[in-house]
mmCIF file of C-alpha atoms in Angstrom:
data_model
loop_
_atom_site.group_PDB
_atom_site.id
_atom_site.type_symbol
_atom_site.label_atom_id
_atom_site.label_comp_id
_atom_site.label_asym_id
_atom_site.label_seq_id
_atom_site.Cartn_x
_atom_site.Cartn_y
_atom_site.Cartn_z
ATOM 1 C CA MET A 3 -23.899 40.460 -9.500
ATOM 2 C CA ARG A 4 -23.441 44.039 -8.596
ATOM 3 C CA ALA A 5 -24.841 45.160 -5.159
ATOM 4 C CA VAL A 6 -25.389 48.389 -3.415
ATOM 5 C CA VAL A 7 -26.316 48.879 0.174
ATOM 6 C CA LEU A 8 -29.417 50.815 0.872
ATOM 7 C CA ILE A 9 -30.058 52.396 4.293
ATOM 8 C CA PRO A 10 -33.588 53.857 4.703
ATOM 9 C CA VAL A 11 -33.146 56.848 7.104
ATOM 10 C CA TYR A 12 -35.517 58.781 9.101
ATOM 11 C CA ASN A 13 -34.147 61.020 11.928
ATOM 12 C CA ASN A 14 -31.357 58.543 12.888
ATOM 13 C CA ALA A 15 -28.606 61.237 12.838
ATOM 14 C CA ALA A 16 -26.809 59.778 15.993
ATOM 15 C CA THR A 17 -26.244 56.303 14.499
ATOM 16 C CA VAL A 18 -26.457 56.365 10.738
ATOM 17 C CA GLY A 19 -22.817 57.531 10.284
ATOM 18 C CA GLU A 20 -21.443 54.492 12.104
ATOM 19 C CA VAL A 21 -23.688 52.183 10.035
ATOM 20 C CA VAL A 22 -22.501 53.878 6.680
ATOM 21 C CA ARG A 23 -18.897 53.549 7.783
ATOM 22 C CA ARG A 24 -19.051 49.999 8.836
ATOM 23 C CA CYS A 25 -21.157 49.113 5.573
ATOM 24 C CA LEU A 26 -18.299 50.841 3.290
ATOM 25 C CA ALA A 27 -15.955 48.361 4.786
ATOM 26 C CA ILE A 28 -18.087 45.665 3.144
ATOM 27 C CA ALA A 29 -19.390 47.208 -0.059
ATOM 28 C CA PRO A 30 -17.967 50.184 -2.090
ATOM 29 C CA ASP A 31 -21.550 51.527 -2.963
ATOM 30 C CA VAL A 32 -23.729 52.609 -0.091
ATOM 31 C CA VAL A 33 -26.780 54.810 -0.527
ATOM 32 C CA ALA A 34 -28.802 56.364 2.362
ATOM 33 C CA VAL A 35 -32.462 57.182 1.443
ATOM 34 C CA ALA A 36 -33.167 60.099 3.650
ATOM 35 C CA ASP A 37 -36.881 59.909 4.018
ATOM 36 C CA GLY A 38 -37.888 63.310 5.014
ATOM 37 C CA SER A 39 -35.330 63.478 8.000
ATOM 38 C CA THR A 40 -35.280 66.809 9.834
ATOM 39 C CA ASP A 41 -32.468 66.106 12.509
ATOM 40 C CA GLY A 42 -29.337 66.199 10.230
ATOM 41 C CA SER A 43 -29.475 62.555 9.255
ATOM 42 C CA ASP A 44 -28.645 63.305 5.485
ATOM 43 C CA GLU A 45 -25.562 65.424 6.494
ATOM 44 C CA ALA A 46 -24.343 62.572 8.825
ATOM 45 C CA ALA A 47 -24.841 60.022 6.070
ATOM 46 C CA ARG A 48 -23.081 61.960 3.520
ATOM 47 C CA ALA A 49 -20.255 62.922 5.886
ATOM 48 C CA ALA A 50 -19.574 59.196 6.517
ATOM 49 C CA GLY A 51 -19.312 58.610 2.731
ATOM 50 C CA ALA A 52 -22.773 57.523 1.714
ATOM 51 C CA GLU A 53 -24.440 58.883 -1.424
ATOM 52 C CA VAL A 54 -27.733 60.409 -0.308
ATOM 53 C CA VAL A 55 -31.169 60.171 -2.048
ATOM 54 C CA ARG A 56 -33.573 62.655 -0.461
ATOM 55 C CA ILE A 57 -37.245 62.467 -0.109
ATOM 56 C CA PRO A 58 -38.614 65.854 0.782
ATOM 57 C CA VAL A 59 -41.575 64.304 2.899
ATOM 58 C CA ASN A 60 -41.476 61.410 5.147
ATOM 59 C CA GLY A 61 -43.427 58.524 3.462
ATOM 60 C CA GLY A 62 -42.502 55.620 5.388
ATOM 61 C CA LYS A 63 -39.855 52.681 5.428
ATOM 62 C CA GLY A 64 -41.533 50.871 2.529
ATOM 63 C CA ALA A 65 -41.619 54.038 0.348
ATOM 64 C CA ALA A 66 -37.939 54.683 1.137
ATOM 65 C CA ILE A 67 -36.986 51.036 0.132
ATOM 66 C CA ARG A 68 -38.996 51.206 -2.971
ATOM 67 C CA ARG A 69 -37.322 54.609 -3.916
ATOM 68 C CA GLY A 70 -34.032 53.066 -3.186
ATOM 69 C CA LEU A 71 -34.784 50.279 -5.473
ATOM 70 C CA GLU A 72 -35.461 52.620 -8.241
ATOM 71 C CA ALA A 73 -32.149 54.419 -7.646
ATOM 72 C CA ALA A 74 -30.499 50.959 -7.621
ATOM 73 C CA HIS A 75 -32.062 50.080 -11.026
ATOM 74 C CA ASP A 76 -31.331 53.411 -12.649
ATOM 75 C CA ALA A 77 -27.548 52.885 -11.552
ATOM 76 C CA GLY A 78 -27.429 49.514 -12.844
ATOM 77 C CA PHE A 79 -27.248 47.489 -9.686
ATOM 78 C CA THR A 80 -28.638 43.961 -9.758
ATOM 79 C CA HIS A 81 -29.079 43.440 -5.967
ATOM 80 C CA ALA A 82 -29.845 45.809 -3.200
ATOM 81 C CA ALA A 83 -28.804 44.944 0.472
ATOM 82 C CA VAL A 84 -30.949 46.894 2.924
ATOM 83 C CA ILE A 85 -30.052 47.559 6.512
ATOM 84 C CA ASP A 86 -31.797 49.750 9.182
ATOM 85 C CA ALA A 87 -30.073 53.099 10.297
ATOM 86 C CA ASP A 88 -30.514 52.722 13.964
ATOM 87 C CA GLY A 89 -27.591 50.362 14.611
ATOM 88 C CA GLN A 90 -29.786 47.282 15.585
ATOM 89 C CA HIS A 91 -28.232 45.009 12.970
ATOM 90 C CA PRO A 92 -24.427 44.546 12.866
ATOM 91 C CA PRO A 93 -23.454 45.692 9.381
ATOM 92 C CA GLU A 94 -20.842 43.066 9.159
ATOM 93 C CA GLU A 95 -23.700 40.415 8.722
ATOM 94 C CA LEU A 96 -24.356 41.875 5.322
ATOM 95 C CA ARG A 97 -21.123 40.198 4.046
ATOM 96 C CA ARG A 98 -22.606 36.866 4.951
ATOM 97 C CA LEU A 99 -26.051 37.852 3.232
ATOM 98 C CA LEU A 100 -24.317 39.035 0.360
ATOM 99 C CA ALA A 101 -22.257 35.869 0.018
ATOM 100 C CA GLU A 102 -25.392 33.603 0.131
ATOM 101 C CA ALA A 103 -26.863 35.864 -2.485
ATOM 102 C CA ALA A 104 -23.882 35.557 -4.840
ATOM 103 C CA GLY A 105 -24.438 31.674 -4.573
ATOM 104 C CA ASP A 106 -28.267 32.096 -5.380
ATOM 105 C CA GLU A 107 -28.997 35.476 -7.124
ATOM 106 C CA ALA A 108 -32.662 34.798 -7.809
ATOM 107 C CA ARG A 109 -33.711 34.574 -4.063
ATOM 108 C CA ILE A 110 -34.779 37.280 -1.756
ATOM 109 C CA TRP A 111 -32.264 36.711 1.270
ATOM 110 C CA ILE A 112 -33.767 37.395 4.683
ATOM 111 C CA GLY A 113 -31.792 37.738 7.883
ATOM 112 C CA VAL A 114 -33.309 35.655 10.988
ATOM 113 C CA ARG A 115 -32.560 37.406 14.033
ATOM 114 C CA ARG A 116 -31.325 35.244 16.860
ATOM 115 C CA MET A 117 -33.679 35.865 19.631
ATOM 116 C CA PRO A 118 -32.928 34.289 22.962
ATOM 117 C CA ALA A 119 -35.757 34.613 25.330
ATOM 118 C CA ASP A 120 -33.369 36.047 28.050
ATOM 119 C CA ALA A 121 -32.060 38.939 25.876
ATOM 120 C CA THR A 122 -34.999 39.757 23.624
ATOM 121 C CA PRO A 123 -38.156 41.821 24.419
ATOM 122 C CA ALA A 124 -41.172 39.584 24.730
ATOM 123 C CA ALA A 125 -43.250 41.778 22.398
ATOM 124 C CA SER A 126 -40.491 41.322 19.635
ATOM 125 C CA ARG A 127 -40.799 37.586 19.889
ATOM 126 C CA ARG A 128 -44.373 37.682 19.909
ATOM 127 C CA GLY A 129 -44.734 39.987 16.889
ATOM 128 C CA ARG A 130 -42.384 38.039 14.887
ATOM 129 C CA ALA A 131 -44.356 34.859 15.615
ATOM 130 C CA ILE A 132 -47.493 36.187 14.636
ATOM 131 C CA SER A 133 -46.367 37.877 11.411
ATOM 132 C CA ASN A 134 -44.411 34.896 10.530
ATOM 133 C CA PHE A 135 -47.693 32.860 10.727
ATOM 134 C CA TRP A 136 -49.498 34.985 8.363
ATOM 135 C CA ALA A 137 -46.906 35.375 5.912
ATOM 136 C CA THR A 138 -46.223 31.796 5.793
ATOM 137 C CA LEU A 139 -49.998 30.973 5.281
ATOM 138 C CA ASN A 140 -50.661 33.652 2.673
ATOM 139 C CA GLY A 141 -47.691 32.945 0.643
ATOM 140 C CA TRP A 142 -47.365 29.041 1.012
ATOM 141 C CA ARG A 143 -43.824 29.529 1.613
ATOM 142 C CA ARG A 144 -42.096 29.360 5.101
ATOM 143 C CA CYS A 145 -41.273 32.896 6.266
ATOM 144 C CA ARG A 146 -38.793 32.685 9.382
ATOM 145 C CA ASP A 147 -38.490 36.614 10.129
ATOM 146 C CA VAL A 148 -40.993 38.880 8.313
ATOM 147 C CA GLN A 149 -40.098 41.809 10.406
ATOM 148 C CA CYS A 150 -36.142 41.705 10.163
ATOM 149 C CA GLY A 151 -34.775 44.851 8.351
ATOM 150 C CA LEU A 152 -31.586 43.092 7.110
ATOM 151 C CA ARG A 153 -32.160 41.525 3.529
ATOM 152 C CA VAL A 154 -30.868 41.308 0.102
ATOM 153 C CA TYR A 155 -33.147 41.910 -2.903
ATOM 154 C CA PRO A 156 -32.747 41.141 -6.440
ATOM 155 C CA VAL A 157 -33.695 44.353 -7.849
ATOM 156 C CA GLU A 158 -35.646 43.552 -11.056
ATOM 157 C CA ALA A 159 -37.606 40.760 -9.388
ATOM 158 C CA VAL A 160 -38.868 43.053 -6.469
ATOM 159 C CA ARG A 161 -39.669 45.998 -8.640
ATOM 160 C CA ALA A 162 -41.732 43.712 -10.732
ATOM 161 C CA LEU A 163 -43.971 42.738 -7.736
ATOM 162 C CA ARG A 164 -45.309 46.364 -7.570
ATOM 163 C CA CYS A 165 -45.655 46.632 -3.864
ATOM 164 C CA ARG A 166 -47.851 49.356 -2.521
ATOM 165 C CA GLU A 167 -47.318 49.499 1.397
ATOM 166 C CA PRO A 168 -45.502 52.638 2.370
ATOM 167 C CA ARG A 169 -44.515 51.738 5.711
ATOM 168 C CA PHE A 170 -43.296 48.885 7.910
ATOM 169 C CA ALA A 171 -45.900 46.357 6.561
ATOM 170 C CA PHE A 172 -43.970 46.659 3.420
ATOM 171 C CA GLU A 173 -41.557 44.068 4.781
ATOM 172 C CA MET A 174 -44.394 41.461 4.963
ATOM 173 C CA GLU A 175 -46.014 42.484 1.521
ATOM 174 C CA VAL A 176 -42.883 42.030 -0.322
ATOM 175 C CA LEU A 177 -42.341 38.472 0.862
ATOM 176 C CA VAL A 178 -46.039 37.404 0.316
ATOM 177 C CA ARG A 179 -45.985 38.914 -3.215
ATOM 178 C CA ALA A 180 -42.611 37.396 -3.965
ATOM 179 C CA ALA A 181 -44.011 33.962 -2.937
ATOM 180 C CA TRP A 182 -47.084 34.539 -5.156
ATOM 181 C CA ALA A 183 -44.790 35.373 -8.192
ATOM 182 C CA GLY A 184 -42.564 32.160 -7.564
ATOM 183 C CA VAL A 185 -39.632 34.126 -6.255
ATOM 184 C CA ARG A 186 -37.880 31.892 -3.651
ATOM 185 C CA LEU A 187 -36.878 33.126 -0.186
ATOM 186 C CA GLY A 188 -33.626 32.264 1.398
ATOM 187 C CA HIS A 189 -32.910 32.649 5.270
ATOM 188 C CA LEU A 190 -29.607 33.233 7.079
ATOM 189 C CA ASP A 191 -29.393 33.357 11.053
ATOM 190 C CA VAL A 192 -27.899 36.753 11.908
ATOM 191 C CA ASP A 193 -27.024 38.698 15.275
ATOM 192 C CA VAL A 194 -29.226 41.472 16.374
ATOM 193 C CA ARG A 195 -28.668 44.066 19.059
ATOM 194 C CA TYR A 196 -31.430 45.447 21.265
ATOM 195 C CA PRO A 197 -30.208 48.864 22.765
ATOM 196 C CA SER A 198 -31.855 50.341 25.973
ATOM 197 C CA ALA A 199 -35.112 52.252 25.213
ATOM 198 C CA GLY A 200 -33.331 55.694 25.659
ATOM 199 C CA GLU A 201 -30.462 54.569 23.363
ATOM 200 C CA ARG A 202 -32.347 53.487 20.214
ATOM 201 C CA VAL A 203 -34.573 55.537 18.020
ATOM 202 C CA THR A 204 -37.220 53.548 16.442
ATOM 203 C CA HIS A 205 -40.241 54.857 14.482
ATOM 204 C CA PHE A 206 -42.366 51.827 14.648
ATOM 205 C CA ASP A 207 -45.770 52.927 16.140
ATOM 206 C CA MET A 208 -47.209 50.084 17.984
ATOM 207 C CA ARG A 209 -50.858 51.076 17.357
ATOM 208 C CA ARG A 210 -50.728 52.313 13.639
ATOM 209 C CA ASP A 211 -48.180 49.721 12.427
ATOM 210 C CA ASN A 212 -49.589 46.830 14.113
ATOM 211 C CA LEU A 213 -52.976 47.748 12.648
ATOM 212 C CA ARG A 214 -51.392 47.941 9.177
ATOM 213 C CA PHE A 215 -49.933 44.514 9.555
ATOM 214 C CA THR A 216 -53.399 43.105 10.695
ATOM 215 C CA TRP A 217 -55.078 44.831 7.800
ATOM 216 C CA LEU A 218 -52.531 43.730 5.310
ATOM 217 C CA SER A 219 -52.575 39.984 6.639
ATOM 218 C CA PHE A 220 -56.417 39.886 6.131
ATOM 219 C CA ALA A 221 -56.313 41.405 2.861
ATOM 220 C CA MET A 222 -53.489 39.113 1.473
ATOM 221 C CA PHE A 223 -55.428 36.305 2.791
ATOM 222 C CA TRP A 224 -58.163 36.739 0.291
ATOM 223 C CA GLY A 225 -55.526 37.355 -2.441
ATOM 224 C CA MET A 226 -54.033 33.958 -1.439
ATOM 225 C CA VAL A 227 -57.590 32.279 -1.696
ATOM 226 C CA ILE A 228 -58.021 33.443 -5.192
ATOM 227 C CA ARG A 229 -54.469 32.179 -6.147
ATOM 228 C CA ILE A 230 -54.942 28.589 -4.582
ATOM 229 C CA PRO A 231 -55.021 26.847 -8.062
ATOM 230 C CA LEU A 232 -51.803 28.523 -8.930
ATOM 231 C CA LEU A 233 -50.050 28.026 -5.794
ATOM 232 C CA LEU A 234 -51.206 24.351 -5.690
ATOM 233 C CA ALA A 235 -49.962 23.727 -9.087
ATOM 234 C CA ARG A 236 -46.621 25.423 -8.320
ATOM 235 C CA ARG A 237 -46.275 23.144 -5.219
ATOM 236 C CA LEU A 238 -47.095 20.038 -7.218
ATOM 237 C CA SER A 239 -44.610 20.771 -9.907
ATOM 238 C CA GLY A 240 -41.786 21.487 -7.125
ATOM 239 C CA ARG A 241 -41.191 25.177 -8.147
#
């Protein structure tokens, strides 16, 4: 197993340098995929020690992750650990995810955010429950945190899925398509930090991205329906 850390970045100049430095304490190879940033994020990531892959025009988180996976493939990496650039996820949790991946390299490993009701925005808990329901239904495999940005992907298996979603809905699409292809999912509880509204820079658009999640959920529902014989056979065989 040879892993690289991928950080999709879009205008996170204030936080990406710290994320890079903490990731470098865990893994020697860190790549920031600068997705059309205009605020100096590229320079901040490079100054902190990351290699930077630049996308000239912002295409979305999914597009940035897919571009990062292509770069990982070209460089000979077998796995890509993905973490957000906004500081929400403690980079130290990657060490635990990578250890799990080393023990079962074929799975996609997903961080499951600890979200106590007294410390987590209600909208985040509600959004996770809804997206988990649809991904579990459509993939016939339990998904415990569809929206967590902390993951380890087996590069070749995920490239073969040919995902198309360019934005945040990619994080649901990749898990459902993986389930359809017989790629198993692994889950690990992880800590998460919710900064104040003025402290955190997020590019999740409640209207646009929730509509994309909704559209994708219904589209993949019909994709699941036509695959029921295959999914049923796989379930009966224990695979």
